[in-house]
Coordinates of C-alpha atoms in Angstrom, one line a residue:
X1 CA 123.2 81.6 224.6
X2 CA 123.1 85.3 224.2
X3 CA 120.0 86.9 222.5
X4 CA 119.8 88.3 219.0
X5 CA 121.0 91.5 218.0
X6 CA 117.3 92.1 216.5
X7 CA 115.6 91.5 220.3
X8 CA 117.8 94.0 222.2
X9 CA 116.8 97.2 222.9
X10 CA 118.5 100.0 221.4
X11 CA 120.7 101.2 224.6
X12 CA 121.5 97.9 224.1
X13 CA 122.7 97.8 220.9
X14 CA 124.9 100.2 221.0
X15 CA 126.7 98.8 223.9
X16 CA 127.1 96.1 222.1
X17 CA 127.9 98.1 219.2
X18 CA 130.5 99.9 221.6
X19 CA 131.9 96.8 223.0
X20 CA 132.6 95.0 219.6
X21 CA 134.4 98.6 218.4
X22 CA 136.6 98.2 221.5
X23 CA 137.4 94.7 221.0
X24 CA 138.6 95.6 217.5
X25 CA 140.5 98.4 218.5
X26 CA 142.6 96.7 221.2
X27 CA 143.0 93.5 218.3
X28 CA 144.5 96.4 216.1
X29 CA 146.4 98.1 218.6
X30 CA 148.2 94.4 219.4
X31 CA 148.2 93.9 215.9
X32 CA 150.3 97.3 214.9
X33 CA 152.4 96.6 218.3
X34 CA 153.5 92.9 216.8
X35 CA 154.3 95.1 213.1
X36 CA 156.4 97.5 214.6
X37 CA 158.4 95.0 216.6
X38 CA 158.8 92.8 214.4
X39 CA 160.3 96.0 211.8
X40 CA 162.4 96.8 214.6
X41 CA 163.7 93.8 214.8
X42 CA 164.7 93.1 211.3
X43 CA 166.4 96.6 211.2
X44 CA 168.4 95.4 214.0
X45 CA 169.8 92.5 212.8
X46 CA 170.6 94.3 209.6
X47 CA 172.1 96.6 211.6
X48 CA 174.4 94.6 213.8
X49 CA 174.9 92.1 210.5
X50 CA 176.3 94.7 208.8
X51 CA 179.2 96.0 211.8
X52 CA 179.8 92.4 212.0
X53 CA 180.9 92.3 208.4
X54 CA 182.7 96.0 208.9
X55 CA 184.6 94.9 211.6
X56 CA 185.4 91.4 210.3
X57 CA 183.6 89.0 212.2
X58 CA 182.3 88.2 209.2
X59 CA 184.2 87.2 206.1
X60 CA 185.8 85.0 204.1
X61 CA 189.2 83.4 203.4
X62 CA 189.6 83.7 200.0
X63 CA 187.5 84.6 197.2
X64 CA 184.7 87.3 196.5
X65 CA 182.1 87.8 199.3
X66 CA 178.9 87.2 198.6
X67 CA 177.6 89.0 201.6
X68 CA 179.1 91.7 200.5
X69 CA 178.0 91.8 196.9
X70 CA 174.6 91.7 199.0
X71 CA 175.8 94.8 200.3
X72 CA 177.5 96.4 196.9
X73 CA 173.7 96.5 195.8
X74 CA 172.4 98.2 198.9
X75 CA 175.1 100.3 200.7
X76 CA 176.6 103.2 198.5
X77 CA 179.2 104.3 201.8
X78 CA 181.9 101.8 201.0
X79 CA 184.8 103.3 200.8
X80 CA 185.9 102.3 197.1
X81 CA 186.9 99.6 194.7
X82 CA 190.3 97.9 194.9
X83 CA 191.6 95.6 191.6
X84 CA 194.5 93.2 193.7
X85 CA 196.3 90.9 191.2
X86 CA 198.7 87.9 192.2
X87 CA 201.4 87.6 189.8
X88 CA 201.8 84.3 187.5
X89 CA 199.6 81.9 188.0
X90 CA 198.8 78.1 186.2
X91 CA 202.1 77.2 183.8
X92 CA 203.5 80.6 184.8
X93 CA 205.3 79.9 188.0
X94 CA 207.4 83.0 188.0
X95 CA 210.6 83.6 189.7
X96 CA 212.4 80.5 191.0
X97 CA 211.6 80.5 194.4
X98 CA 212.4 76.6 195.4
X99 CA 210.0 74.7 197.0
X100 CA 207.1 77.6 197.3
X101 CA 206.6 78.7 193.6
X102 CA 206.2 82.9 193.4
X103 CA 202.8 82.7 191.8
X104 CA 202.3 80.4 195.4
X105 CA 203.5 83.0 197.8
X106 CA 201.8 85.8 195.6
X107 CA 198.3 84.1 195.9
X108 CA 198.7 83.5 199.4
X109 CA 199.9 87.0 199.8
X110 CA 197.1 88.9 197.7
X111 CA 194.3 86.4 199.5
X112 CA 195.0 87.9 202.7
X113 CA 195.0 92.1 201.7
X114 CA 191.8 90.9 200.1
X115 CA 190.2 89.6 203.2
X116 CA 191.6 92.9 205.1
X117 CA 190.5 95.6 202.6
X118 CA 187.2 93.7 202.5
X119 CA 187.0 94.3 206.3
X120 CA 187.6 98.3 205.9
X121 CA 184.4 97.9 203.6
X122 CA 186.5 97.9 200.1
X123 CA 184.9 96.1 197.6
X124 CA 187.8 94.0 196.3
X125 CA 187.8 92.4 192.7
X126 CA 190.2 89.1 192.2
X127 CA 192.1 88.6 188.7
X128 CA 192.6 85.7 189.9
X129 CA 192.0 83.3 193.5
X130 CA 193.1 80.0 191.9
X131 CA 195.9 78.9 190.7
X132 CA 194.9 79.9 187.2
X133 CA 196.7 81.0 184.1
X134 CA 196.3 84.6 183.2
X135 CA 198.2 86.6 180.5
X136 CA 199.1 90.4 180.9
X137 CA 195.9 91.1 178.5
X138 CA 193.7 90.1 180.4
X139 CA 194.9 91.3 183.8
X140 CA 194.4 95.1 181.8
X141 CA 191.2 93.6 180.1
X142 CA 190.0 93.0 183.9
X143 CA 191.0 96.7 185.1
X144 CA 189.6 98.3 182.2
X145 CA 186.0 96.1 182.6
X146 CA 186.0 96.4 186.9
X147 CA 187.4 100.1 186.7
X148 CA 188.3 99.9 190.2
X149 CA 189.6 102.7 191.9
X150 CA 193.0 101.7 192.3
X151 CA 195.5 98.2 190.9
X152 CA 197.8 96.6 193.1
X153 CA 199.8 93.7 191.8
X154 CA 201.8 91.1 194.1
X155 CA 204.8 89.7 193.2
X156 CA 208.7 88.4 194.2
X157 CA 211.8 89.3 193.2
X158 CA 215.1 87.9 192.6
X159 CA 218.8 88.9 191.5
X160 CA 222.2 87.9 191.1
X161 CA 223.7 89.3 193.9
X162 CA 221.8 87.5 196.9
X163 CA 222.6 89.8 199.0
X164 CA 220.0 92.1 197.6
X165 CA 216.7 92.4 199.7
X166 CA 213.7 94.3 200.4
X167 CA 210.6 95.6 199.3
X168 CA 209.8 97.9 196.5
X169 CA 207.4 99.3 194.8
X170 CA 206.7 99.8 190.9
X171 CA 204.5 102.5 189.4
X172 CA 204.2 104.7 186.3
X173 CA 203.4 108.0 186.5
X174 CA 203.7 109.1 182.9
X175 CA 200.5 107.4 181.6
X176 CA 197.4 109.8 180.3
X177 CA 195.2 108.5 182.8
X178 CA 196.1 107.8 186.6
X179 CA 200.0 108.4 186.3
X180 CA 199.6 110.8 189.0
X181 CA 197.5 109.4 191.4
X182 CA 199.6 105.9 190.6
X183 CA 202.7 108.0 192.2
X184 CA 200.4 109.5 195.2
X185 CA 199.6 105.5 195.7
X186 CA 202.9 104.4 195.5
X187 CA 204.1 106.8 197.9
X188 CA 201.6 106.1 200.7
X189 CA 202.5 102.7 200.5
X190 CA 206.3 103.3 200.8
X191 CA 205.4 105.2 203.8
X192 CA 203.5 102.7 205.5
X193 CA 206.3 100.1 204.7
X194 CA 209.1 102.4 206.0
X195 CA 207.5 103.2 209.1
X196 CA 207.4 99.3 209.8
X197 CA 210.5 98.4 211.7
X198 CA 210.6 95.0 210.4
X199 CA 210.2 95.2 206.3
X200 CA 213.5 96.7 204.5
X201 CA 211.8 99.2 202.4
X202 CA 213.6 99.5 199.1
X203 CA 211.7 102.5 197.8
X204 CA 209.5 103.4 195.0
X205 CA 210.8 102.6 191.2
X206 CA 209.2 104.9 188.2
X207 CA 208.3 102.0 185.4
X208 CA 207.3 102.7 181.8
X209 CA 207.3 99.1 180.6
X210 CA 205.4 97.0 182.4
X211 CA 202.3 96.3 181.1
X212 CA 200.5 95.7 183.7
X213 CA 200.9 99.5 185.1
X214 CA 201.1 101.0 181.5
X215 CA 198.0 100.1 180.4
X216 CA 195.5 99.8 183.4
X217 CA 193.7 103.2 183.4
X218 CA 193.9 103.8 187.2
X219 CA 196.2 104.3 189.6
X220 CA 198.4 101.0 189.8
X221 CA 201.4 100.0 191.7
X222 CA 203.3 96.7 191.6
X223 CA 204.6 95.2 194.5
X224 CA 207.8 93.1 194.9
X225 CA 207.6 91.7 198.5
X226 CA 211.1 90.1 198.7
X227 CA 213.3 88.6 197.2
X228 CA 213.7 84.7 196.8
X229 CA 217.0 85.0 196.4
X230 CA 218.0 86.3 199.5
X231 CA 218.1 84.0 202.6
X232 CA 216.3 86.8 205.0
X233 CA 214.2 87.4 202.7
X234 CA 213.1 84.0 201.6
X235 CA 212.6 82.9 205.2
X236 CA 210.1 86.1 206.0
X237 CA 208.3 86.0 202.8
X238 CA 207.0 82.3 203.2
X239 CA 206.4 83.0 207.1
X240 CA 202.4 83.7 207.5
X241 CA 203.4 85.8 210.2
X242 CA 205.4 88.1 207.7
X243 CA 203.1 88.1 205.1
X244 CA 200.1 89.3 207.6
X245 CA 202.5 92.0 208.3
X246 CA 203.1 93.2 204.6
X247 CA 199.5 92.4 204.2
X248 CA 198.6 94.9 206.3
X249 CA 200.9 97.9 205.8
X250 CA 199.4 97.4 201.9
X251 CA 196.1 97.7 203.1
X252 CA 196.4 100.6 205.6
X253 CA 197.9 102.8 202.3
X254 CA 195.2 101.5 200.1
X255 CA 192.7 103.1 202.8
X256 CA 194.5 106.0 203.5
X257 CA 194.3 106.2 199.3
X258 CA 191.0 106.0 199.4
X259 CA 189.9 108.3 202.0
X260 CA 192.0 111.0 200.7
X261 CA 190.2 111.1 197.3
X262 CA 187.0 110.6 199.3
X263 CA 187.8 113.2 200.9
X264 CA 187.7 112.3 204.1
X265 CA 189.9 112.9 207.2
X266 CA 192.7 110.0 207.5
X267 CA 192.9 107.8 210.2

């Protein structure tokens, strides 16, 4: 049993005194060490989680992201907004396309540039990522409430003459607001296509009536991928391996889009 405090002499007491301070000091020391480790460590891992997401080893198939509406809150460097729009939808098949409905392939189509812009760190917004009915209206309606940086709509094509094929892409460049930039987007696009080997590029087409490029106050292309009525065509267009491909090209331009009025150097 040690003695009382009160019975020791006063060299003694402050040794005491001395000894307790230390112990304290060394409990705080270990104490801050534990804090700052554990900080460290929960920068880390938001760290790493967040090149995991930017490099796509995290994501999701279809649908918006909820990690990265996390991350839409916290991180202002993404690179910018993207409205994607598949064609058709719910009683509104679109072109005849046999077996595989349009509004199919343009889901499927607009499902996978959605999961590779989000990889580029694009927020992406969805009119629709069902197989849901939505009317011209509210496709602008959308645009106008998101005001994303850019609109790119998916479809098919078809004509009489089935010997017609290739991509092309739509765009209006004679509306108030974002006919220019709609043309700057429609060319970067083009370009990507055209340098692919293997998608026919068909061009870009100056549009005034579709509504869906007239009234979306942004820059806005739309895309035919193919056309259904051509045999080459049809068999690319419902290959997964083709549509990655298109996928792809679309995305790199929408980047290279963005960048440019970022104002950063392209890649």
């Amino acid at each position: 049993m040690q003695p009382s405090i009160e019975n020791l002499e006063p060299s003694q007491r402050r040794q005491l005194r001395r000894e307790r301070l230390k112990r304290k000091r060394i409990k705080r020391k270990r104490l801050q060490k534990k804090l700052i480790f554990f900080a460290v460590s929960v920068l880390t891992l938001f760290f790493f989680r967040s090149v995991m997401i930017h490099s796509g080893f995290i994501g999701k198939e279809s649908g918006t992201s909820h990690v990265f509406e996390d991350l839409w809150d916290l991180n202002d460097d993404l690179l910018g907004t993207v409205m994607l729009d598949a064609g058709h939808g719910g009683n509104d098949c679109g072109t005849d396309a046999g077996a595989i409905l349009e509004k199919e392939l343009n889901l499927q189509i607009t499902l996978k540039i959605q999961k590779k812009l989000e990889k580029k760190g694009v927020r992406v917004f969805m009119t629709r990522n069902d197989d849901t009915y939505l009317s011209r209206d509210a496709r602008v309606a959308m645009a106008k409430k998101e005001n994303p940086d850019l609109f790119i709509s998916i479809h098919q094509n078809s004509f009489t003459d089935s010997s017609v094929r290739g991509m092309g892409i739509w765009y209006n460049e004679k509306k108030t607001i974002g006919g220019e930039e709609s043309y700057i987007l429609a060319k970067k696009i083009e370009e990507k296509i055209a340098a692919d080997t293997q998608i026919i590029s068909r061009g870009i087409v100056a549009d005034t009536d579709l509504q869906v490029l007239r009234q979306t106050e942004v820059a806005a292309v739309l895309i035919e991928i193919g056309y259904v009525t051509n045999p080459e065509d049809w068999k690319l267009i419902v290959s997964d391996e083709y549509q990655e491909r298109a996928a792809e090209r679309i995305t790199e331009a929408a980047v290279a889009y963005l960048m440019q009025q970022n104002g950063d150097e392209l890649v």
